[in-house]
Amino acid sequence: MALDLPPRSLGLVIVESTICITLNIASLVGNGMLCLAVYRNPRLRSTTNLYILALSVGDLICAVIEMPLTSWTLIVGKWIFGDEICQLHGFVDVFSTYCPPATMGLTAFNRYIRIVKTSRYRTIFSPWRSKLWLTIVWFSLAGYLLAARITNWQRYDFVVGFAACSVEHYTENRKLFHYCFVVAVYFGVPFMVAIFSYYNVFKTIRHHNLEVAPNLHNVPAVTQTRITIQEIKISKSIAFVLAGFFLCWMPMWSLSLTNRFNPTPVPRIVPLLVTFFVFLSSSINPLIYAATNNGFRQEFRKMLLCFKGKTIVPRRMRAGTMVENIELRNPLPNMNLAESKGNVTYTAILKVSANGSMF
């Protein structure tokens, strides 16, 4: 196999390596902070955030193993780490290609059950079952890749265009089986599940906004829904993550399908840009969480400002007007029996003074 990159000018070497190193640092810092935020704040340890944490861990694996080796290869102009490291690098490359879409599909299905099939959520996504689904997805993929490599069904070689090691097949039949299996199970099915789930999620949220929100003063109407503002915000946050992921990965899948059915040579810049887009996917997720999820945003801010000794005033304690969801678990004295059977979620507009008192 060829180990040397094509001759490049010094300026091109600097640009390529700088982009790769920047994405590597951004992924390490961002995903490290996200994992630390979940560790520091118990309120972020929900079942939905379990899948967000899993995506972050997957991105960290890519940032710790795959990105640095690719960065150094772009700097020196060739693969210098030997075949054993190439096998590890290739395994991580393929695992990080197929594991994120499968985890994304599982996350989208989690939102579907939470928003659309609320009564079944605690049964299907109980804490231990949430971990079970995630374990099945991760270990089934890792087990297949390890078994295929140990039995010499396939191996990993350095691919000059991607500046990375990736899967190589001994025969066309094995190649066809590999792509039919992993693309269908770990990309096609999760992609369809994500589309189905979020179509129904946004349909339900739209119905909630049109039918329920205008009648918040009506207790029976509010009693019929269990969708809170926080759940809607979480669903929209994950929708942005899904959109960012698929936009970053579309070049990779487009190039892979093109090479599979119409293998024509392409300029070197094309596969290299595909690699950068894949690395970008691992770098932008923490930024999306910080921009769309108040819990992560507050925790990130605390970590960034802790070295200055500044105190973050919680959102609930700031002066001004805020909107909160208030859930009444006990019936009020003037409620009739039908109104007091379920929990009632109110949207209350609270006036808060600077010292935290409400008025």
PDB file of C-alpha atoms in Angstrom, residues 112-348:
ATOM      1  CA  TYR A 112     -40.532  10.159  19.818  1.00  0.00           C
ATOM      2  CA  ILE A 113     -41.554   8.010  22.769  1.00  0.00           C
ATOM      3  CA  ARG A 114     -41.138  10.921  25.214  1.00  0.00           C
ATOM      4  CA  ILE A 115     -43.252  13.379  23.206  1.00  0.00           C
ATOM      5  CA  VAL A 116     -45.698  11.214  21.246  1.00  0.00           C
ATOM      6  CA  LYS A 117     -46.059   8.056  23.360  1.00  0.00           C
ATOM      7  CA  THR A 118     -45.535   9.612  26.777  1.00  0.00           C
ATOM      8  CA  SER A 119     -47.293   6.892  28.753  1.00  0.00           C
ATOM      9  CA  ARG A 120     -44.818   4.263  27.508  1.00  0.00           C
ATOM     10  CA  TYR A 121     -41.661   6.282  28.109  1.00  0.00           C
ATOM     11  CA  ARG A 122     -40.786   4.982  31.571  1.00  0.00           C
ATOM     12  CA  THR A 123     -41.323   1.413  30.372  1.00  0.00           C
ATOM     13  CA  ILE A 124     -39.311   1.540  27.136  1.00  0.00           C
ATOM     14  CA  PHE A 125     -36.661   4.012  28.299  1.00  0.00           C
ATOM     15  CA  SER A 126     -36.238   3.216  31.947  1.00  0.00           C
ATOM     16  CA  PRO A 127     -32.686   3.953  33.153  1.00  0.00           C
ATOM     17  CA  TRP A 128     -31.448   0.373  32.814  1.00  0.00           C
ATOM     18  CA  ARG A 129     -33.206  -0.228  29.470  1.00  0.00           C
ATOM     19  CA  SER A 130     -31.782   2.994  28.056  1.00  0.00           C
ATOM     20  CA  LYS A 131     -28.303   1.689  28.867  1.00  0.00           C
ATOM     21  CA  LEU A 132     -29.224  -1.709  27.416  1.00  0.00           C
ATOM     22  CA  TRP A 133     -30.266  -0.277  24.022  1.00  0.00           C
ATOM     23  CA  LEU A 134     -27.068   1.747  23.853  1.00  0.00           C
ATOM     24  CA  THR A 135     -24.941  -1.262  24.833  1.00  0.00           C
ATOM     25  CA  ILE A 136     -26.560  -3.407  22.133  1.00  0.00           C
ATOM     26  CA  VAL A 137     -25.891  -0.820  19.422  1.00  0.00           C
ATOM     27  CA  TRP A 138     -22.260  -0.163  20.386  1.00  0.00           C
ATOM     28  CA  PHE A 139     -21.172  -3.730  21.143  1.00  0.00           C
ATOM     29  CA  SER A 140     -22.909  -5.281  18.147  1.00  0.00           C
ATOM     30  CA  LEU A 141     -21.000  -2.959  15.798  1.00  0.00           C
ATOM     31  CA  ALA A 142     -17.701  -3.354  17.660  1.00  0.00           C
ATOM     32  CA  GLY A 143     -18.177  -7.129  17.785  1.00  0.00           C
ATOM     33  CA  TYR A 144     -18.808  -7.359  14.043  1.00  0.00           C
ATOM     34  CA  LEU A 145     -15.752  -5.245  13.195  1.00  0.00           C
ATOM     35  CA  LEU A 146     -13.494  -7.184  15.562  1.00  0.00           C
ATOM     36  CA  ALA A 147     -14.745 -10.552  14.303  1.00  0.00           C
ATOM     37  CA  ALA A 148     -14.254  -9.495  10.685  1.00  0.00           C
ATOM     38  CA  ARG A 149     -10.688  -8.391  11.400  1.00  0.00           C
ATOM     39  CA  ILE A 150      -9.684 -11.368  13.571  1.00  0.00           C
ATOM     40  CA  THR A 151     -10.951 -13.844  10.963  1.00  0.00           C
ATOM     41  CA  ASN A 152      -9.234 -11.875   8.169  1.00  0.00           C
ATOM     42  CA  TRP A 153     -12.577 -11.230   6.522  1.00  0.00           C
ATOM     43  CA  GLN A 154     -11.296  -7.699   6.020  1.00  0.00           C
ATOM     44  CA  ARG A 155      -8.347  -5.543   7.071  1.00  0.00           C
ATOM     45  CA  TYR A 156      -7.409  -1.875   7.347  1.00  0.00           C
ATOM     46  CA  ASP A 157      -4.974  -0.103   5.055  1.00  0.00           C
ATOM     47  CA  PHE A 158      -3.807   3.481   4.707  1.00  0.00           C
ATOM     48  CA  VAL A 159      -5.918   5.473   2.216  1.00  0.00           C
ATOM     49  CA  VAL A 160      -3.942   8.355   0.750  1.00  0.00           C
ATOM     50  CA  GLY A 161      -6.981  10.461  -0.175  1.00  0.00           C
ATOM     51  CA  PHE A 162      -8.409  10.450   3.360  1.00  0.00           C
ATOM     52  CA  ALA A 163      -4.981  10.650   5.042  1.00  0.00           C
ATOM     53  CA  ALA A 164      -6.291   7.894   7.307  1.00  0.00           C
ATOM     54  CA  CYS A 165      -6.498   4.120   7.571  1.00  0.00           C
ATOM     55  CA  SER A 166      -9.790   2.586   6.553  1.00  0.00           C
ATOM     56  CA  VAL A 167     -11.355  -0.760   5.697  1.00  0.00           C
ATOM     57  CA  GLU A 168     -10.077  -2.778   2.749  1.00  0.00           C
ATOM     58  CA  HIS A 169     -11.770  -5.904   1.389  1.00  0.00           C
ATOM     59  CA  TYR A 170     -10.146  -8.997  -0.082  1.00  0.00           C
ATOM     60  CA  THR A 171     -12.989  -9.764  -2.531  1.00  0.00           C
ATOM     61  CA  GLU A 172     -15.865  -7.890  -4.112  1.00  0.00           C
ATOM     62  CA  ASN A 173     -18.399 -10.262  -2.516  1.00  0.00           C
ATOM     63  CA  ARG A 174     -17.096  -9.484   0.968  1.00  0.00           C
ATOM     64  CA  LYS A 175     -17.145  -5.802   0.164  1.00  0.00           C
ATOM     65  CA  LEU A 176     -20.747  -6.026  -1.030  1.00  0.00           C
ATOM     66  CA  PHE A 177     -21.822  -7.931   2.081  1.00  0.00           C
ATOM     67  CA  HIS A 178     -20.035  -5.481   4.380  1.00  0.00           C
ATOM     68  CA  TYR A 179     -21.657  -2.402   2.901  1.00  0.00           C
ATOM     69  CA  CYS A 180     -25.102  -3.958   2.598  1.00  0.00           C
ATOM     70  CA  PHE A 181     -24.977  -5.002   6.255  1.00  0.00           C
ATOM     71  CA  VAL A 182     -23.470  -1.986   7.983  1.00  0.00           C
ATOM     72  CA  VAL A 183     -25.086   0.644   5.743  1.00  0.00           C
ATOM     73  CA  ALA A 184     -28.531  -0.898   6.174  1.00  0.00           C
ATOM     74  CA  VAL A 185     -28.327  -1.632   9.912  1.00  0.00           C
ATOM     75  CA  TYR A 186     -26.221   1.273  11.169  1.00  0.00           C
ATOM     76  CA  PHE A 187     -27.137   4.033   8.733  1.00  0.00           C
ATOM     77  CA  GLY A 188     -30.248   3.292   6.667  1.00  0.00           C
ATOM     78  CA  VAL A 189     -32.477   2.065   9.495  1.00  0.00           C
ATOM     79  CA  PRO A 190     -31.395   4.818  11.966  1.00  0.00           C
ATOM     80  CA  PHE A 191     -31.891   7.449   9.257  1.00  0.00           C
ATOM     81  CA  MET A 192     -35.453   6.289   8.570  1.00  0.00           C
ATOM     82  CA  VAL A 193     -36.176   6.025  12.300  1.00  0.00           C
ATOM     83  CA  ALA A 194     -34.909   9.588  12.823  1.00  0.00           C
ATOM     84  CA  ILE A 195     -37.096  10.950  10.009  1.00  0.00           C
ATOM     85  CA  PHE A 196     -40.172   9.081  11.248  1.00  0.00           C
ATOM     86  CA  SER A 197     -39.564  10.062  14.866  1.00  0.00           C
ATOM     87  CA  TYR A 198     -39.008  13.762  14.306  1.00  0.00           C
ATOM     88  CA  TYR A 199     -41.831  14.072  11.803  1.00  0.00           C
ATOM     89  CA  ASN A 200     -44.197  12.875  14.521  1.00  0.00           C
ATOM     90  CA  VAL A 201     -42.425  14.838  17.263  1.00  0.00           C
ATOM     91  CA  PHE A 202     -42.812  18.164  15.473  1.00  0.00           C
ATOM     92  CA  LYS A 203     -46.340  17.264  14.423  1.00  0.00           C
ATOM     93  CA  THR A 204     -47.234  16.684  18.083  1.00  0.00           C
ATOM     94  CA  ILE A 205     -45.448  19.856  19.220  1.00  0.00           C
ATOM     95  CA  ARG A 206     -47.291  21.869  16.570  1.00  0.00           C
ATOM     96  CA  HIS A 207     -50.601  20.439  17.752  1.00  0.00           C
ATOM     97  CA  HIS A 208     -49.602  21.314  21.322  1.00  0.00           C
ATOM     98  CA  ASN A 209     -48.806  24.903  20.377  1.00  0.00           C
ATOM     99  CA  LEU A 210     -52.009  25.384  18.376  1.00  0.00           C
ATOM    100  CA  GLU A 211     -54.491  23.605  20.621  1.00  0.00           C
ATOM    101  CA  VAL A 212     -53.089  23.664  24.149  1.00  0.00           C
ATOM    102  CA  ALA A 213     -50.971  26.794  24.556  1.00  0.00           C
ATOM    103  CA  PRO A 214     -53.860  29.245  23.889  1.00  0.00           C
ATOM    104  CA  ASN A 215     -55.909  27.501  26.611  1.00  0.00           C
ATOM    105  CA  LEU A 216     -53.372  27.441  29.439  1.00  0.00           C
ATOM    106  CA  HIS A 217     -55.875  29.225  31.688  1.00  0.00           C
ATOM    107  CA  ASN A 218     -58.234  26.278  31.276  1.00  0.00           C
ATOM    108  CA  VAL A 219     -57.214  23.622  33.838  1.00  0.00           C
ATOM    109  CA  PRO A 220     -58.878  20.609  32.098  1.00  0.00           C
ATOM    110  CA  ALA A 221     -57.163  21.481  28.799  1.00  0.00           C
ATOM    111  CA  VAL A 222     -53.765  21.719  30.521  1.00  0.00           C
ATOM    112  CA  THR A 223     -54.374  18.471  32.366  1.00  0.00           C
ATOM    113  CA  GLN A 224     -54.657  16.592  29.074  1.00  0.00           C
ATOM    114  CA  THR A 225     -51.056  17.300  28.085  1.00  0.00           C
ATOM    115  CA  ARG A 226     -47.769  16.345  29.632  1.00  0.00           C
ATOM    116  CA  ILE A 227     -45.504  18.129  27.153  1.00  0.00           C
ATOM    117  CA  THR A 228     -43.544  20.764  29.022  1.00  0.00           C
ATOM    118  CA  ILE A 229     -41.613  23.675  27.606  1.00  0.00           C
ATOM    119  CA  GLN A 230     -38.393  21.984  28.724  1.00  0.00           C
ATOM    120  CA  GLU A 231     -39.195  18.802  26.769  1.00  0.00           C
ATOM    121  CA  ILE A 232     -39.927  20.839  23.652  1.00  0.00           C
ATOM    122  CA  LYS A 233     -36.600  22.670  24.011  1.00  0.00           C
ATOM    123  CA  ILE A 234     -34.716  19.368  24.431  1.00  0.00           C
ATOM    124  CA  SER A 235     -36.380  17.939  21.316  1.00  0.00           C
ATOM    125  CA  LYS A 236     -35.469  21.002  19.252  1.00  0.00           C
ATOM    126  CA  SER A 237     -31.900  20.905  20.568  1.00  0.00           C
ATOM    127  CA  ILE A 238     -31.435  17.299  19.461  1.00  0.00           C
ATOM    128  CA  ALA A 239     -33.063  18.139  16.120  1.00  0.00           C
ATOM    129  CA  PHE A 240     -30.302  20.715  15.519  1.00  0.00           C
ATOM    130  CA  VAL A 241     -27.691  18.076  16.412  1.00  0.00           C
ATOM    131  CA  LEU A 242     -29.253  15.627  13.939  1.00  0.00           C
ATOM    132  CA  ALA A 243     -29.316  18.275  11.212  1.00  0.00           C
ATOM    133  CA  GLY A 244     -25.678  19.222  11.834  1.00  0.00           C
ATOM    134  CA  PHE A 245     -24.629  15.578  11.847  1.00  0.00           C
ATOM    135  CA  PHE A 246     -26.299  14.688   8.566  1.00  0.00           C
ATOM    136  CA  LEU A 247     -25.046  17.841   6.843  1.00  0.00           C
ATOM    137  CA  CYS A 248     -21.469  17.018   7.879  1.00  0.00           C
ATOM    138  CA  TRP A 249     -21.756  13.372   6.890  1.00  0.00           C
ATOM    139  CA  MET A 250     -23.560  13.752   3.558  1.00  0.00           C
ATOM    140  CA  PRO A 251     -20.261  14.364   1.677  1.00  0.00           C
ATOM    141  CA  MET A 252     -18.828  11.122   3.104  1.00  0.00           C
ATOM    142  CA  TRP A 253     -21.833   9.030   2.154  1.00  0.00           C
ATOM    143  CA  SER A 254     -22.106  10.663  -1.268  1.00  0.00           C
ATOM    144  CA  LEU A 255     -18.445   9.934  -2.028  1.00  0.00           C
ATOM    145  CA  SER A 256     -18.709   6.353  -0.726  1.00  0.00           C
ATOM    146  CA  LEU A 257     -21.760   5.588  -2.869  1.00  0.00           C
ATOM    147  CA  THR A 258     -20.169   7.240  -5.889  1.00  0.00           C
ATOM    148  CA  ASN A 259     -17.000   5.155  -5.493  1.00  0.00           C
ATOM    149  CA  ARG A 260     -19.062   2.007  -5.010  1.00  0.00           C
ATOM    150  CA  PHE A 261     -21.200   2.324  -8.154  1.00  0.00           C
ATOM    151  CA  ASN A 262     -19.111   4.657 -10.334  1.00  0.00           C
ATOM    152  CA  PRO A 263     -15.438   4.409  -9.306  1.00  0.00           C
ATOM    153  CA  THR A 264     -13.942   7.393 -11.134  1.00  0.00           C
ATOM    154  CA  PRO A 265     -10.851   9.275  -9.934  1.00  0.00           C
ATOM    155  CA  VAL A 266     -11.485  12.533  -8.051  1.00  0.00           C
ATOM    156  CA  PRO A 267      -9.075  15.320  -7.069  1.00  0.00           C
ATOM    157  CA  ARG A 268      -7.276  14.740  -3.781  1.00  0.00           C
ATOM    158  CA  ILE A 269      -8.995  17.751  -2.202  1.00  0.00           C
ATOM    159  CA  VAL A 270     -12.387  15.981  -2.385  1.00  0.00           C
ATOM    160  CA  PRO A 271     -11.685  13.044  -0.011  1.00  0.00           C
ATOM    161  CA  LEU A 272      -9.636  15.330   2.242  1.00  0.00           C
ATOM    162  CA  LEU A 273     -12.566  17.753   2.584  1.00  0.00           C
ATOM    163  CA  VAL A 274     -14.765  14.754   3.360  1.00  0.00           C
ATOM    164  CA  THR A 275     -12.388  13.869   6.207  1.00  0.00           C
ATOM    165  CA  PHE A 276     -12.532  17.433   7.529  1.00  0.00           C
ATOM    166  CA  PHE A 277     -16.345  17.416   7.447  1.00  0.00           C
ATOM    167  CA  VAL A 278     -16.379  14.173   9.447  1.00  0.00           C
ATOM    168  CA  PHE A 279     -14.059  15.737  12.020  1.00  0.00           C
ATOM    169  CA  LEU A 280     -16.239  18.870  12.022  1.00  0.00           C
ATOM    170  CA  SER A 281     -19.201  16.710  13.034  1.00  0.00           C
ATOM    171  CA  SER A 282     -17.310  15.705  16.183  1.00  0.00           C
ATOM    172  CA  SER A 283     -16.451  19.323  16.960  1.00  0.00           C
ATOM    173  CA  ILE A 284     -19.747  21.180  16.549  1.00  0.00           C
ATOM    174  CA  ASN A 285     -22.032  19.046  18.734  1.00  0.00           C
ATOM    175  CA  PRO A 286     -20.943  20.670  22.038  1.00  0.00           C
ATOM    176  CA  LEU A 287     -21.465  24.105  20.453  1.00  0.00           C
ATOM    177  CA  ILE A 288     -25.007  23.123  19.467  1.00  0.00           C
ATOM    178  CA  TYR A 289     -25.758  21.884  22.977  1.00  0.00           C
ATOM    179  CA  ALA A 290     -24.361  25.095  24.466  1.00  0.00           C
ATOM    180  CA  ALA A 291     -26.445  27.229  22.110  1.00  0.00           C
ATOM    181  CA  THR A 292     -29.751  25.363  22.485  1.00  0.00           C
ATOM    182  CA  ASN A 293     -29.738  23.662  25.900  1.00  0.00           C
ATOM    183  CA  ASN A 294     -29.875  25.920  28.943  1.00  0.00           C
ATOM    184  CA  GLY A 295     -28.631  23.227  31.350  1.00  0.00           C
ATOM    185  CA  PHE A 296     -25.441  22.587  29.374  1.00  0.00           C
ATOM    186  CA  ARG A 297     -24.993  26.287  28.658  1.00  0.00           C
ATOM    187  CA  GLN A 298     -25.068  27.184  32.355  1.00  0.00           C
ATOM    188  CA  GLU A 299     -22.639  24.391  33.231  1.00  0.00           C
ATOM    189  CA  PHE A 300     -20.246  25.360  30.419  1.00  0.00           C
ATOM    190  CA  ARG A 301     -20.322  28.966  31.618  1.00  0.00           C
ATOM    191  CA  LYS A 302     -19.492  27.914  35.151  1.00  0.00           C
ATOM    192  CA  MET A 303     -16.498  25.889  33.964  1.00  0.00           C
ATOM    193  CA  LEU A 304     -15.207  28.694  31.739  1.00  0.00           C
ATOM    194  CA  LEU A 305     -15.468  31.347  34.452  1.00  0.00           C
ATOM    195  CA  CYS A 306     -14.515  29.315  37.513  1.00  0.00           C
ATOM    196  CA  PHE A 307     -10.849  30.244  37.225  1.00  0.00           C
ATOM    197  CA  LYS A 308     -11.815  33.927  37.527  1.00  0.00           C
ATOM    198  CA  GLY A 309     -13.732  33.329  40.745  1.00  0.00           C
ATOM    199  CA  LYS A 310     -16.932  34.714  39.278  1.00  0.00           C
ATOM    200  CA  THR A 311     -20.315  33.581  40.523  1.00  0.00           C
ATOM    201  CA  ILE A 312     -23.006  32.660  38.047  1.00  0.00           C
ATOM    202  CA  VAL A 313     -26.433  33.864  39.140  1.00  0.00           C
ATOM    203  CA  PRO A 314     -28.914  31.092  38.371  1.00  0.00           C
ATOM    204  CA  ARG A 315     -31.573  31.942  35.848  1.00  0.00           C
ATOM    205  CA  ARG A 316     -34.303  31.555  38.446  1.00  0.00           C
ATOM    206  CA  MET A 317     -32.674  34.228  40.623  1.00  0.00           C
ATOM    207  CA  ARG A 318     -32.178  36.970  38.050  1.00  0.00           C
ATOM    208  CA  ALA A 319     -34.207  40.119  38.128  1.00  0.00           C
ATOM    209  CA  GLY A 320     -36.845  40.440  35.457  1.00  0.00           C
ATOM    210  CA  THR A 321     -39.565  38.261  34.025  1.00  0.00           C
ATOM    211  CA  MET A 322     -39.243  34.545  33.420  1.00  0.00           C
ATOM    212  CA  VAL A 323     -41.511  31.750  32.269  1.00  0.00           C
ATOM    213  CA  GLU A 324     -41.469  28.509  34.243  1.00  0.00           C
ATOM    214  CA  ASN A 325     -43.344  25.212  34.178  1.00  0.00           C
ATOM    215  CA  ILE A 326     -44.988  24.509  37.535  1.00  0.00           C
ATOM    216  CA  GLU A 327     -46.223  20.978  38.084  1.00  0.00           C
ATOM    217  CA  LEU A 328     -48.867  20.456  40.762  1.00  0.00           C
ATOM    218  CA  ARG A 329     -48.768  16.896  42.031  1.00  0.00           C
ATOM    219  CA  ASN A 330     -51.405  17.408  44.724  1.00  0.00           C
ATOM    220  CA  PRO A 331     -54.901  18.590  43.816  1.00  0.00           C
ATOM    221  CA  LEU A 332     -55.935  22.047  44.873  1.00  0.00           C
ATOM    222  CA  PRO A 333     -58.874  22.352  47.269  1.00  0.00           C
ATOM    223  CA  ASN A 334     -61.184  23.902  44.673  1.00  0.00           C
ATOM    224  CA  MET A 335     -60.444  21.289  41.976  1.00  0.00           C
ATOM    225  CA  ASN A 336     -63.048  18.680  41.184  1.00  0.00           C
ATOM    226  CA  LEU A 337     -62.188  14.977  41.113  1.00  0.00           C
ATOM    227  CA  ALA A 338     -61.702  14.771  37.336  1.00  0.00           C
ATOM    228  CA  GLU A 339     -59.258  17.645  37.380  1.00  0.00           C
ATOM    229  CA  SER A 340     -57.178  16.251  40.240  1.00  0.00           C
ATOM    230  CA  LYS A 341     -56.422  12.787  38.868  1.00  0.00           C
ATOM    231  CA  GLY A 342     -53.277  13.741  36.960  1.00  0.00           C
ATOM    232  CA  ASN A 343     -50.441  16.122  37.377  1.00  0.00           C
ATOM    233  CA  VAL A 344     -51.176  19.618  36.169  1.00  0.00           C
ATOM    234  CA  THR A 345     -48.461  21.613  34.404  1.00  0.00           C
ATOM    235  CA  TYR A 346     -48.929  25.373  34.397  1.00  0.00           C
ATOM    236  CA  THR A 347     -46.898  27.968  32.574  1.00  0.00           C
ATOM    237  CA  ALA A 348     -46.459  30.736  35.099  1.00  0.00           C
TER     238      ALA A 348
END
